[in-house]
Amino acid sequence: MTDPCPPAAPGPWWRAGRFPLFAAARGLSVTGDLAALSALTVHVFQDTASGAAVSGLFAVRVLPRLFGALAGGLSDRVDPRRLLVFCDLISCAVFVLIACTRPGYAMILGLVLVAESAATVTAPAAQALVARTIPAHALSRANGLLMAVTAIGFASGAAIGGLAATTLGYQYALLVNAASFVLSAALVAALPRVPAVREDDDRGFLAATRAGLGRLRRDRQAAAVAVATIGVTFAAAIDRPALVVLTQRDLAGGSGLAYGLALGGISLGALVATLLMGRLRALTPSAAALVAGIAVEAAGHLGMGLAPTVAAVVIGAAVAGFGDGMEGVTAITLLQRAGGSSVGLVMGAVLSGSYLADATGSLLGGLVVGAAGPRLTFGLSAALMIACAAVPWYAARNARRSAPL
């Protein structure tokens, strides 16, 4: 696969494709989306008093994400800017409809399914747009800034949605979300046109999708990055219930505050890493940086499992978050560079695998914690991460050995 990134242009890299407008659009969209999700979750539980109903809401959100490869393939055939605008407007209409009609549970699930289907198209389209507008030397910095904006949007959106749902009513949070989608669509519409790289492909859509996935499998280094990314997501998800049990039950003085501090430590570490990516030579995306990021993340998870106090858990969480941010930006950048004319398809396929791995790991983690306890669960997670790090390391070593002298 060939590098889809454009050549470097004169002036600061962030002027390419009007990147600040795009970053602002993604921040608005993510903030509104998390506000709506938080508000809907609170509303569904208050209305049904059923944990199963809340699980149904999350299941509907995950289901479309399993078709990420197909969704990503659209951005290889259509201007990703147009896809982003269209999907933002569809999502806006959905949440306005929910807010104004206050439908029952079944109708909420159906409408959320529509919105999440649009979001499934949006994620790979956004990464394809970045790959095609940002010069290769600045790609990691752009991805790092976008991940930082996304992390801030997740945190602020969840807080806004929860507060709005409990004080004003869930429909107001949904209207805020709808407004954020309108603003996001307006900003994206102001970006320059991004030609699709496969708009003249005369093959059928499914045939082109199969061909793109075949090229990913044959590119051993890109495939290794994809496998490592999905595997690390699975390993990290196993620890999710372990962190709750460790901070709430096993540590003296543990409380809801302890769990919140641990999550804050992860977020802070990831935010620092994403902002540093590409600025320091040691954090330039490469197979070595990917392996190092996964190793740092594994060390953080092991540290949390061995931590004797809440403070030590928070430190381990910050280390894990730093490794997670480093690994995330590096993997995205390497996959964007390798994607070539199938960059949207590649990113969509990896996102689908990651969502499935996250859901499976979370379910399995509860069983492992119940059988072995939280500390051994953290150890298992760290061991799985090291095994995942070996995949890109081995692929890079083989590539160096086979390279002509």
CSV table of C-alpha atoms in Angstrom, one decimal:
chain,number,residue,atom,x,y,z
A,1,MET,CA,0.0,0.0,0.0
A,2,THR,CA,1.2,3.5,-0.8
A,3,ASP,CA,1.3,6.6,1.4
A,4,PRO,CA,-1.9,8.7,0.8
A,5,CYS,CA,-0.5,11.9,2.4
A,6,PRO,CA,0.0,15.0,0.3
A,7,PRO,CA,3.5,16.5,-0.2
A,8,ALA,CA,4.5,19.2,2.3
A,9,ALA,CA,3.4,22.7,1.3
A,10,PRO,CA,5.0,26.0,2.2
A,11,GLY,CA,4.0,27.5,5.6
A,12,PRO,CA,2.8,25.9,8.9
A,13,TRP,CA,1.5,22.3,8.5
A,14,TRP,CA,-1.8,23.2,10.3
A,15,ARG,CA,-2.8,25.4,7.4
A,16,ALA,CA,-3.1,22.3,5.2
A,17,GLY,CA,-6.8,21.6,4.7
A,18,ARG,CA,-7.7,24.3,7.2
A,19,PHE,CA,-6.9,21.8,10.0
A,20,PRO,CA,-8.0,24.1,12.9
A,21,LEU,CA,-11.6,24.2,11.5
A,22,PHE,CA,-11.6,20.5,11.3
A,23,ALA,CA,-10.3,20.0,14.8
A,24,ALA,CA,-12.9,22.4,16.2
A,25,ALA,CA,-15.6,20.5,14.3
A,26,ARG,CA,-14.5,17.2,15.7
A,27,GLY,CA,-14.4,18.6,19.2
A,28,LEU,CA,-17.9,20.0,18.9
A,29,SER,CA,-19.3,16.8,17.5
A,30,VAL,CA,-17.7,14.6,20.2
A,31,THR,CA,-18.8,16.9,23.0
A,32,GLY,CA,-22.4,16.9,21.8
A,33,ASP,CA,-22.4,13.2,21.2
A,34,LEU,CA,-21.2,12.4,24.7
A,35,ALA,CA,-23.6,14.9,26.2
A,36,ALA,CA,-26.5,13.1,24.4
A,37,LEU,CA,-25.3,9.6,25.4
A,38,SER,CA,-25.0,10.6,29.1
A,39,ALA,CA,-28.4,12.2,29.0
A,40,LEU,CA,-30.1,9.3,27.2
A,41,THR,CA,-28.5,6.8,29.6
A,42,VAL,CA,-29.8,8.7,32.6
A,43,HIS,CA,-33.3,9.1,31.0
A,44,VAL,CA,-33.6,5.4,30.0
A,45,PHE,CA,-32.7,4.2,33.5
A,46,GLN,CA,-35.0,6.7,35.2
A,47,ASP,CA,-37.8,5.8,32.8
A,48,THR,CA,-37.4,2.0,33.0
A,49,ALA,CA,-35.5,1.4,36.3
A,50,SER,CA,-33.9,-1.4,34.3
A,51,GLY,CA,-30.2,-2.1,33.9
A,52,ALA,CA,-31.1,-4.4,31.0
A,53,ALA,CA,-32.7,-1.4,29.2
A,54,VAL,CA,-29.4,0.5,29.6
A,55,SER,CA,-27.5,-2.5,28.3
A,56,GLY,CA,-29.8,-2.5,25.3
A,57,LEU,CA,-29.0,1.2,24.6
A,58,PHE,CA,-25.2,0.4,24.6
A,59,ALA,CA,-25.7,-2.7,22.5
A,60,VAL,CA,-27.5,-0.6,19.8
A,61,ARG,CA,-24.6,1.8,19.9
A,62,VAL,CA,-22.1,-1.0,19.3
A,63,LEU,CA,-23.9,-2.9,16.6
A,64,PRO,CA,-23.3,-0.6,13.6
A,65,ARG,CA,-19.6,-0.3,14.6
A,66,LEU,CA,-19.1,-3.9,13.6
A,67,PHE,CA,-19.5,-2.9,9.9
A,68,GLY,CA,-16.7,-0.3,10.0
A,69,ALA,CA,-14.9,-1.7,7.0
A,70,LEU,CA,-17.9,-1.2,4.8
A,71,ALA,CA,-18.5,2.3,6.3
A,72,GLY,CA,-14.8,3.2,5.9
A,73,GLY,CA,-14.9,2.1,2.2
A,74,LEU,CA,-17.4,4.9,1.5
A,75,SER,CA,-14.8,7.5,2.3
A,76,ASP,CA,-12.4,6.0,-0.3
A,77,ARG,CA,-15.1,6.5,-3.0
A,78,VAL,CA,-16.7,9.7,-1.9
A,79,ASP,CA,-15.2,13.0,-0.7
A,80,PRO,CA,-14.9,12.4,3.1
A,81,ARG,CA,-15.8,16.0,3.7
A,82,ARG,CA,-19.2,15.5,2.1
A,83,LEU,CA,-19.7,12.3,4.2
A,84,LEU,CA,-18.9,14.1,7.4
A,85,VAL,CA,-21.4,16.9,6.6
A,86,PHE,CA,-24.1,14.5,5.6
A,87,CYS,CA,-23.7,12.3,8.7
A,88,ASP,CA,-23.6,15.3,11.1
A,89,LEU,CA,-26.9,16.5,9.6
A,90,ILE,CA,-28.5,13.0,9.9
A,91,SER,CA,-27.4,12.8,13.6
A,92,CYS,CA,-28.8,16.3,14.2
A,93,ALA,CA,-32.2,15.4,12.8
A,94,VAL,CA,-32.3,12.2,14.9
A,95,PHE,CA,-31.6,13.9,18.2
A,96,VAL,CA,-34.0,16.8,17.4
A,97,LEU,CA,-36.7,14.2,16.8
A,98,ILE,CA,-36.0,12.4,20.1
A,99,ALA,CA,-36.0,15.7,22.0
A,100,CYS,CA,-39.2,17.0,20.5
A,101,THR,CA,-41.3,13.8,20.4
A,102,ARG,CA,-40.0,12.1,23.6
A,103,PRO,CA,-40.6,8.6,22.1
A,104,GLY,CA,-40.8,5.3,24.0
A,105,TYR,CA,-37.9,3.0,24.6
A,106,ALA,CA,-38.2,0.9,21.4
A,107,MET,CA,-38.3,4.1,19.2
A,108,ILE,CA,-35.3,5.5,21.1
A,109,LEU,CA,-33.3,2.4,20.3
A,110,GLY,CA,-34.3,2.6,16.6
A,111,LEU,CA,-33.3,6.3,16.3
A,112,VAL,CA,-30.1,5.8,18.2
A,113,LEU,CA,-29.3,2.9,15.8
A,114,VAL,CA,-29.6,5.5,12.9
A,115,ALA,CA,-27.4,8.0,14.6
A,116,GLU,CA,-24.8,5.4,15.5
A,117,SER,CA,-24.8,4.2,11.9
A,118,ALA,CA,-23.9,7.7,10.8
A,119,ALA,CA,-21.2,7.8,13.5
A,120,THR,CA,-19.8,4.6,12.1
A,121,VAL,CA,-19.2,6.3,8.8
A,122,THR,CA,-17.9,9.5,10.4
A,123,ALA,CA,-15.0,7.9,12.3
A,124,PRO,CA,-13.0,6.4,9.4
A,125,ALA,CA,-14.0,9.3,7.1
A,126,ALA,CA,-12.5,11.8,9.6
A,127,GLN,CA,-9.2,9.8,9.7
A,128,ALA,CA,-9.2,9.4,5.9
A,129,LEU,CA,-9.6,13.2,5.6
A,130,VAL,CA,-6.6,13.8,7.8
A,131,ALA,CA,-4.5,11.3,5.9
A,132,ARG,CA,-5.3,13.0,2.6
A,133,THR,CA,-4.8,16.7,3.7
A,134,ILE,CA,-1.9,16.7,6.3
A,135,PRO,CA,1.7,16.2,5.1
A,136,ALA,CA,3.3,13.0,6.2
A,137,HIS,CA,5.9,14.8,8.5
A,138,ALA,CA,3.0,16.4,10.5
A,139,LEU,CA,0.6,13.5,10.5
A,140,SER,CA,1.4,12.4,14.1
A,141,ARG,CA,1.0,15.9,15.4
A,142,ALA,CA,-2.4,16.3,13.8
A,143,ASN,CA,-3.5,12.9,15.1
A,144,GLY,CA,-2.2,13.7,18.6
A,145,LEU,CA,-4.1,17.0,18.6
A,146,LEU,CA,-7.3,15.4,17.4
A,147,MET,CA,-7.0,12.7,20.1
A,148,ALA,CA,-6.5,15.4,22.7
A,149,VAL,CA,-9.5,17.3,21.5
A,150,THR,CA,-11.5,14.1,21.5
A,151,ALA,CA,-10.5,13.2,25.1
A,152,ILE,CA,-11.5,16.7,26.2
A,153,GLY,CA,-14.8,16.4,24.4
A,154,PHE,CA,-15.5,13.0,26.0
A,155,ALA,CA,-14.9,14.3,29.5
A,156,SER,CA,-16.8,17.6,29.0
A,157,GLY,CA,-19.6,16.1,27.0
A,158,ALA,CA,-20.3,13.4,29.6
A,159,ALA,CA,-20.4,16.0,32.4
A,160,ILE,CA,-22.6,18.4,30.4
A,161,GLY,CA,-25.0,15.6,29.5
A,162,GLY,CA,-25.3,14.2,33.0
A,163,LEU,CA,-25.8,17.6,34.5
A,164,ALA,CA,-28.4,18.6,32.0
A,165,ALA,CA,-30.3,15.4,32.4
A,166,THR,CA,-30.6,15.7,36.1
A,167,THR,CA,-31.3,19.5,36.3
A,168,LEU,CA,-33.1,20.5,33.1
A,169,GLY,CA,-34.3,17.3,31.5
A,170,TYR,CA,-32.6,15.0,29.0
A,171,GLN,CA,-34.2,16.6,26.0
A,172,TYR,CA,-32.2,19.8,26.5
A,173,ALA,CA,-28.9,17.8,26.4
A,174,LEU,CA,-30.1,16.3,23.1
A,175,LEU,CA,-30.8,19.8,21.7
A,176,VAL,CA,-27.3,20.9,22.7
A,177,ASN,CA,-26.0,17.8,20.8
A,178,ALA,CA,-28.1,18.7,17.8
A,179,ALA,CA,-26.7,22.2,17.8
A,180,SER,CA,-23.2,20.9,18.0
A,181,PHE,CA,-23.8,18.8,14.9
A,182,VAL,CA,-25.0,21.8,13.0
A,183,LEU,CA,-21.9,23.8,13.9
A,184,SER,CA,-19.7,20.8,13.1
A,185,ALA,CA,-21.3,20.4,9.7
A,186,ALA,CA,-20.9,24.2,9.0
A,187,LEU,CA,-17.2,24.0,9.9
A,188,VAL,CA,-16.5,20.9,7.8
A,189,ALA,CA,-18.4,22.4,4.8
A,190,ALA,CA,-15.9,25.3,4.9
A,191,LEU,CA,-13.0,22.9,4.3
A,192,PRO,CA,-11.5,22.5,0.8
A,193,ARG,CA,-12.8,19.6,-1.3
A,194,VAL,CA,-10.9,16.3,-0.7
A,195,PRO,CA,-11.2,14.1,-3.9
A,196,ALA,CA,-11.9,10.5,-3.3
A,197,VAL,CA,-9.0,8.3,-4.3
A,198,ARG,CA,-11.1,5.5,-5.7
A,199,GLU,CA,-14.0,7.4,-7.3
A,200,ASP,CA,-13.2,5.8,-10.7
A,201,ASP,CA,-13.0,2.3,-9.4
A,202,ASP,CA,-15.4,0.3,-11.6
A,203,ARG,CA,-15.5,-2.7,-9.3
A,204,GLY,CA,-18.5,-3.3,-7.1
A,205,PHE,CA,-18.5,-1.9,-3.6
A,206,LEU,CA,-18.2,-5.3,-1.9
A,207,ALA,CA,-15.6,-6.5,-4.3
A,208,ALA,CA,-13.5,-3.4,-3.7
A,209,THR,CA,-13.9,-3.9,0.1
A,210,ARG,CA,-12.7,-7.5,-0.1
A,211,ALA,CA,-9.7,-6.4,-2.3
A,212,GLY,CA,-8.8,-3.7,0.2
A,213,LEU,CA,-8.9,-6.1,3.2
A,214,GLY,CA,-6.8,-8.5,1.1
A,215,ARG,CA,-4.1,-5.9,0.6
A,216,LEU,CA,-4.1,-5.2,4.4
A,217,ARG,CA,-3.6,-8.8,5.1
A,218,ARG,CA,-0.7,-9.0,2.6
A,219,ASP,CA,1.0,-5.9,4.1
A,220,ARG,CA,2.6,-7.7,7.0
A,221,GLN,CA,3.7,-4.6,8.9
A,222,ALA,CA,0.3,-2.9,8.5
A,223,ALA,CA,-1.4,-6.1,9.5
A,224,ALA,CA,0.8,-6.4,12.6
A,225,VAL,CA,-0.1,-2.8,13.6
A,226,ALA,CA,-3.8,-3.7,13.2
A,227,VAL,CA,-3.5,-6.9,15.2
A,228,ALA,CA,-1.5,-5.2,18.0
A,229,THR,CA,-4.1,-2.3,18.2
A,230,ILE,CA,-7.0,-4.6,18.5
A,231,GLY,CA,-5.2,-6.9,20.9
A,232,VAL,CA,-4.2,-4.1,23.2
A,233,THR,CA,-7.8,-2.8,23.2
A,234,PHE,CA,-9.0,-6.2,24.4
A,235,ALA,CA,-6.3,-6.4,27.1
A,236,ALA,CA,-7.1,-3.0,28.4
A,237,ALA,CA,-10.8,-3.7,28.5
A,238,ILE,CA,-10.2,-6.8,30.7
A,239,ASP,CA,-8.9,-4.4,33.4
A,240,ARG,CA,-12.0,-2.2,33.4
A,241,PRO,CA,-14.0,-4.2,36.0
A,242,ALA,CA,-10.7,-4.9,37.9
A,243,LEU,CA,-10.1,-1.2,38.5
A,244,VAL,CA,-13.6,-0.8,40.0
A,245,VAL,CA,-13.1,-3.7,42.3
A,246,LEU,CA,-9.6,-2.7,43.3
A,247,THR,CA,-10.5,0.9,44.2
A,248,GLN,CA,-13.9,0.1,45.7
A,249,ARG,CA,-13.2,-3.0,47.7
A,250,ASP,CA,-9.6,-4.1,48.1
A,251,LEU,CA,-7.8,-0.8,49.0
A,252,ALA,CA,-8.2,0.7,52.4
A,253,GLY,CA,-9.9,4.0,52.1
A,254,GLY,CA,-11.1,3.2,48.6
A,255,SER,CA,-14.1,5.2,47.5
A,256,GLY,CA,-15.9,6.5,44.5
A,257,LEU,CA,-13.3,9.3,44.6
A,258,ALA,CA,-10.5,6.8,44.2
A,259,TYR,CA,-12.0,5.3,41.1
A,260,GLY,CA,-12.6,8.8,39.6
A,261,LEU,CA,-9.0,9.7,40.4
A,262,ALA,CA,-7.7,6.6,38.6
A,263,LEU,CA,-9.8,7.4,35.5
A,264,GLY,CA,-8.5,11.0,35.7
A,265,GLY,CA,-4.9,9.7,35.9
A,266,ILE,CA,-5.5,7.6,32.7
A,267,SER,CA,-7.0,10.6,30.9
A,268,LEU,CA,-4.2,13.0,32.0
A,269,GLY,CA,-1.5,10.6,30.9
A,270,ALA,CA,-3.1,10.0,27.5
A,271,LEU,CA,-3.6,13.8,27.0
A,272,VAL,CA,0.1,14.5,27.7
A,273,ALA,CA,1.2,11.8,25.3
A,274,THR,CA,-1.1,12.9,22.5
A,275,LEU,CA,0.1,16.5,22.8
A,276,LEU,CA,3.8,15.4,22.7
A,277,MET,CA,3.5,13.0,19.8
A,278,GLY,CA,5.6,14.2,16.9
A,279,ARG,CA,7.2,17.0,18.9
A,280,LEU,CA,9.9,14.8,20.4
A,281,ARG,CA,12.1,12.5,18.3
A,282,ALA,CA,11.5,9.6,20.6
A,283,LEU,CA,7.8,10.0,20.1
A,284,THR,CA,7.9,9.9,16.3
A,285,PRO,CA,5.6,7.2,15.0
A,286,SER,CA,7.4,4.0,14.0
A,287,ALA,CA,7.3,0.3,14.8
A,288,ALA,CA,9.7,1.0,17.7
A,289,ALA,CA,7.5,3.7,19.1
A,290,LEU,CA,4.4,1.5,18.9
A,291,VAL,CA,6.2,-1.3,20.8
A,292,ALA,CA,7.5,1.2,23.4
A,293,GLY,CA,4.0,2.7,23.8
A,294,ILE,CA,2.4,-0.7,24.4
A,295,ALA,CA,5.2,-1.6,26.8
A,296,VAL,CA,4.7,1.6,28.8
A,297,GLU,CA,0.9,0.9,28.9
A,298,ALA,CA,1.6,-2.7,30.1
A,299,ALA,CA,3.9,-1.3,32.9
A,300,GLY,CA,1.2,1.0,34.0
A,301,HIS,CA,-1.4,-1.7,34.2
A,302,LEU,CA,1.0,-4.0,36.1
A,303,GLY,CA,1.7,-1.1,38.4
A,304,MET,CA,-2.0,-0.6,39.2
A,305,GLY,CA,-2.3,-4.3,40.0
A,306,LEU,CA,0.7,-4.2,42.4
A,307,ALA,CA,-0.3,-0.8,43.9
A,308,PRO,CA,-0.5,-0.8,47.7
A,309,THR,CA,-2.4,2.5,48.0
A,310,VAL,CA,-4.9,4.6,46.0
A,311,ALA,CA,-2.1,7.1,45.2
A,312,ALA,CA,0.0,4.3,43.7
A,313,VAL,CA,-3.0,3.3,41.6
A,314,VAL,CA,-3.3,6.8,40.3
A,315,ILE,CA,0.4,6.9,39.3
A,316,GLY,CA,0.1,3.6,37.6
A,317,ALA,CA,-3.0,4.8,35.8
A,318,ALA,CA,-1.2,7.9,34.5
A,319,VAL,CA,1.6,5.7,33.2
A,320,ALA,CA,-0.9,3.5,31.5
A,321,GLY,CA,-2.6,6.5,30.0
A,322,PHE,CA,0.6,7.9,28.6
A,323,GLY,CA,1.4,4.5,27.0
A,324,ASP,CA,-2.2,4.3,25.6
A,325,GLY,CA,-1.9,7.8,24.1
A,326,MET,CA,1.5,7.0,22.6
A,327,GLU,CA,0.3,3.7,21.2
A,328,GLY,CA,-3.0,5.2,19.9
A,329,VAL,CA,-1.4,8.1,17.9
A,330,THR,CA,1.4,5.9,16.6
A,331,ALA,CA,-1.0,3.1,15.4
A,332,ILE,CA,-3.4,5.5,13.7
A,333,THR,CA,-0.5,7.3,11.9
A,334,LEU,CA,1.1,4.1,10.7
A,335,LEU,CA,-2.2,2.8,9.4
A,336,GLN,CA,-3.0,6.0,7.7
A,337,ARG,CA,0.4,6.0,5.9
A,338,ALA,CA,-0.1,2.4,4.9
A,339,GLY,CA,-3.7,2.7,3.8
A,340,GLY,CA,-3.1,4.1,0.4
A,341,SER,CA,-6.2,4.2,-1.7
A,342,SER,CA,-8.0,2.1,0.9
A,343,VAL,CA,-7.2,4.3,4.0
A,344,GLY,CA,-10.8,4.7,4.9
A,345,LEU,CA,-11.5,1.0,4.6
A,346,VAL,CA,-8.4,0.1,6.7
A,347,MET,CA,-9.3,2.6,9.5
A,348,GLY,CA,-12.9,1.4,9.5
A,349,ALA,CA,-11.8,-2.3,9.8
A,350,VAL,CA,-9.5,-1.6,12.7
A,351,LEU,CA,-12.1,0.5,14.4
A,352,SER,CA,-14.6,-2.3,14.1
A,353,GLY,CA,-12.1,-4.8,15.5
A,354,SER,CA,-11.3,-2.5,18.4
A,355,TYR,CA,-15.0,-2.0,19.3
A,356,LEU,CA,-15.6,-5.8,19.3
A,357,ALA,CA,-12.4,-6.3,21.3
A,358,ASP,CA,-13.5,-3.7,23.8
A,359,ALA,CA,-16.9,-5.2,24.3
A,360,THR,CA,-15.6,-8.8,24.6
A,361,GLY,CA,-12.8,-7.8,26.9
A,362,SER,CA,-15.1,-6.0,29.3
A,363,LEU,CA,-17.4,-9.0,29.5
A,364,LEU,CA,-14.5,-11.4,30.0
A,365,GLY,CA,-12.9,-9.1,32.5
A,366,GLY,CA,-15.9,-9.5,34.9
A,367,LEU,CA,-15.5,-13.2,34.8
A,368,VAL,CA,-11.7,-13.1,35.4
A,369,VAL,CA,-12.0,-10.7,38.3
A,370,GLY,CA,-14.6,-12.9,39.9
A,371,ALA,CA,-12.4,-16.0,39.5
A,372,ALA,CA,-8.9,-14.6,40.2
A,373,GLY,CA,-9.3,-11.2,41.8
A,374,PRO,CA,-8.4,-7.7,40.4
A,375,ARG,CA,-4.6,-7.9,41.0
A,376,LEU,CA,-4.1,-11.1,38.9
A,377,THR,CA,-6.4,-9.6,36.3
A,378,PHE,CA,-4.1,-6.6,36.0
A,379,GLY,CA,-1.2,-9.0,35.6
A,380,LEU,CA,-3.0,-11.0,32.9
A,381,SER,CA,-3.8,-7.8,31.0
A,382,ALA,CA,-0.1,-6.6,31.2
A,383,ALA,CA,1.1,-10.0,29.9
A,384,LEU,CA,-1.4,-9.9,27.0
A,385,MET,CA,-0.2,-6.4,26.1
A,386,ILE,CA,3.5,-7.6,26.0
A,387,ALA,CA,2.4,-10.4,23.7
A,388,CYS,CA,0.7,-7.8,21.4
A,389,ALA,CA,3.9,-5.7,21.4
A,390,ALA,CA,5.8,-8.7,20.1
A,391,VAL,CA,3.7,-8.8,16.9
A,392,PRO,CA,4.8,-5.4,15.3
A,393,TRP,CA,8.3,-6.0,16.7
A,394,TYR,CA,8.6,-9.3,14.9
A,395,ALA,CA,7.1,-7.9,11.7
A,396,ALA,CA,9.6,-4.9,11.7
A,397,ARG,CA,12.5,-7.2,12.4
A,398,ASN,CA,11.6,-9.5,9.5
A,399,ALA,CA,11.1,-6.4,7.2
A,400,ARG,CA,14.7,-5.2,8.1
A,401,ARG,CA,16.1,-8.7,7.4
A,402,SER,CA,14.4,-9.0,4.0
A,403,ALA,CA,15.3,-5.4,2.9
A,404,PRO,CA,18.0,-5.3,0.2
A,405,LEU,CA,21.4,-4.3,1.3
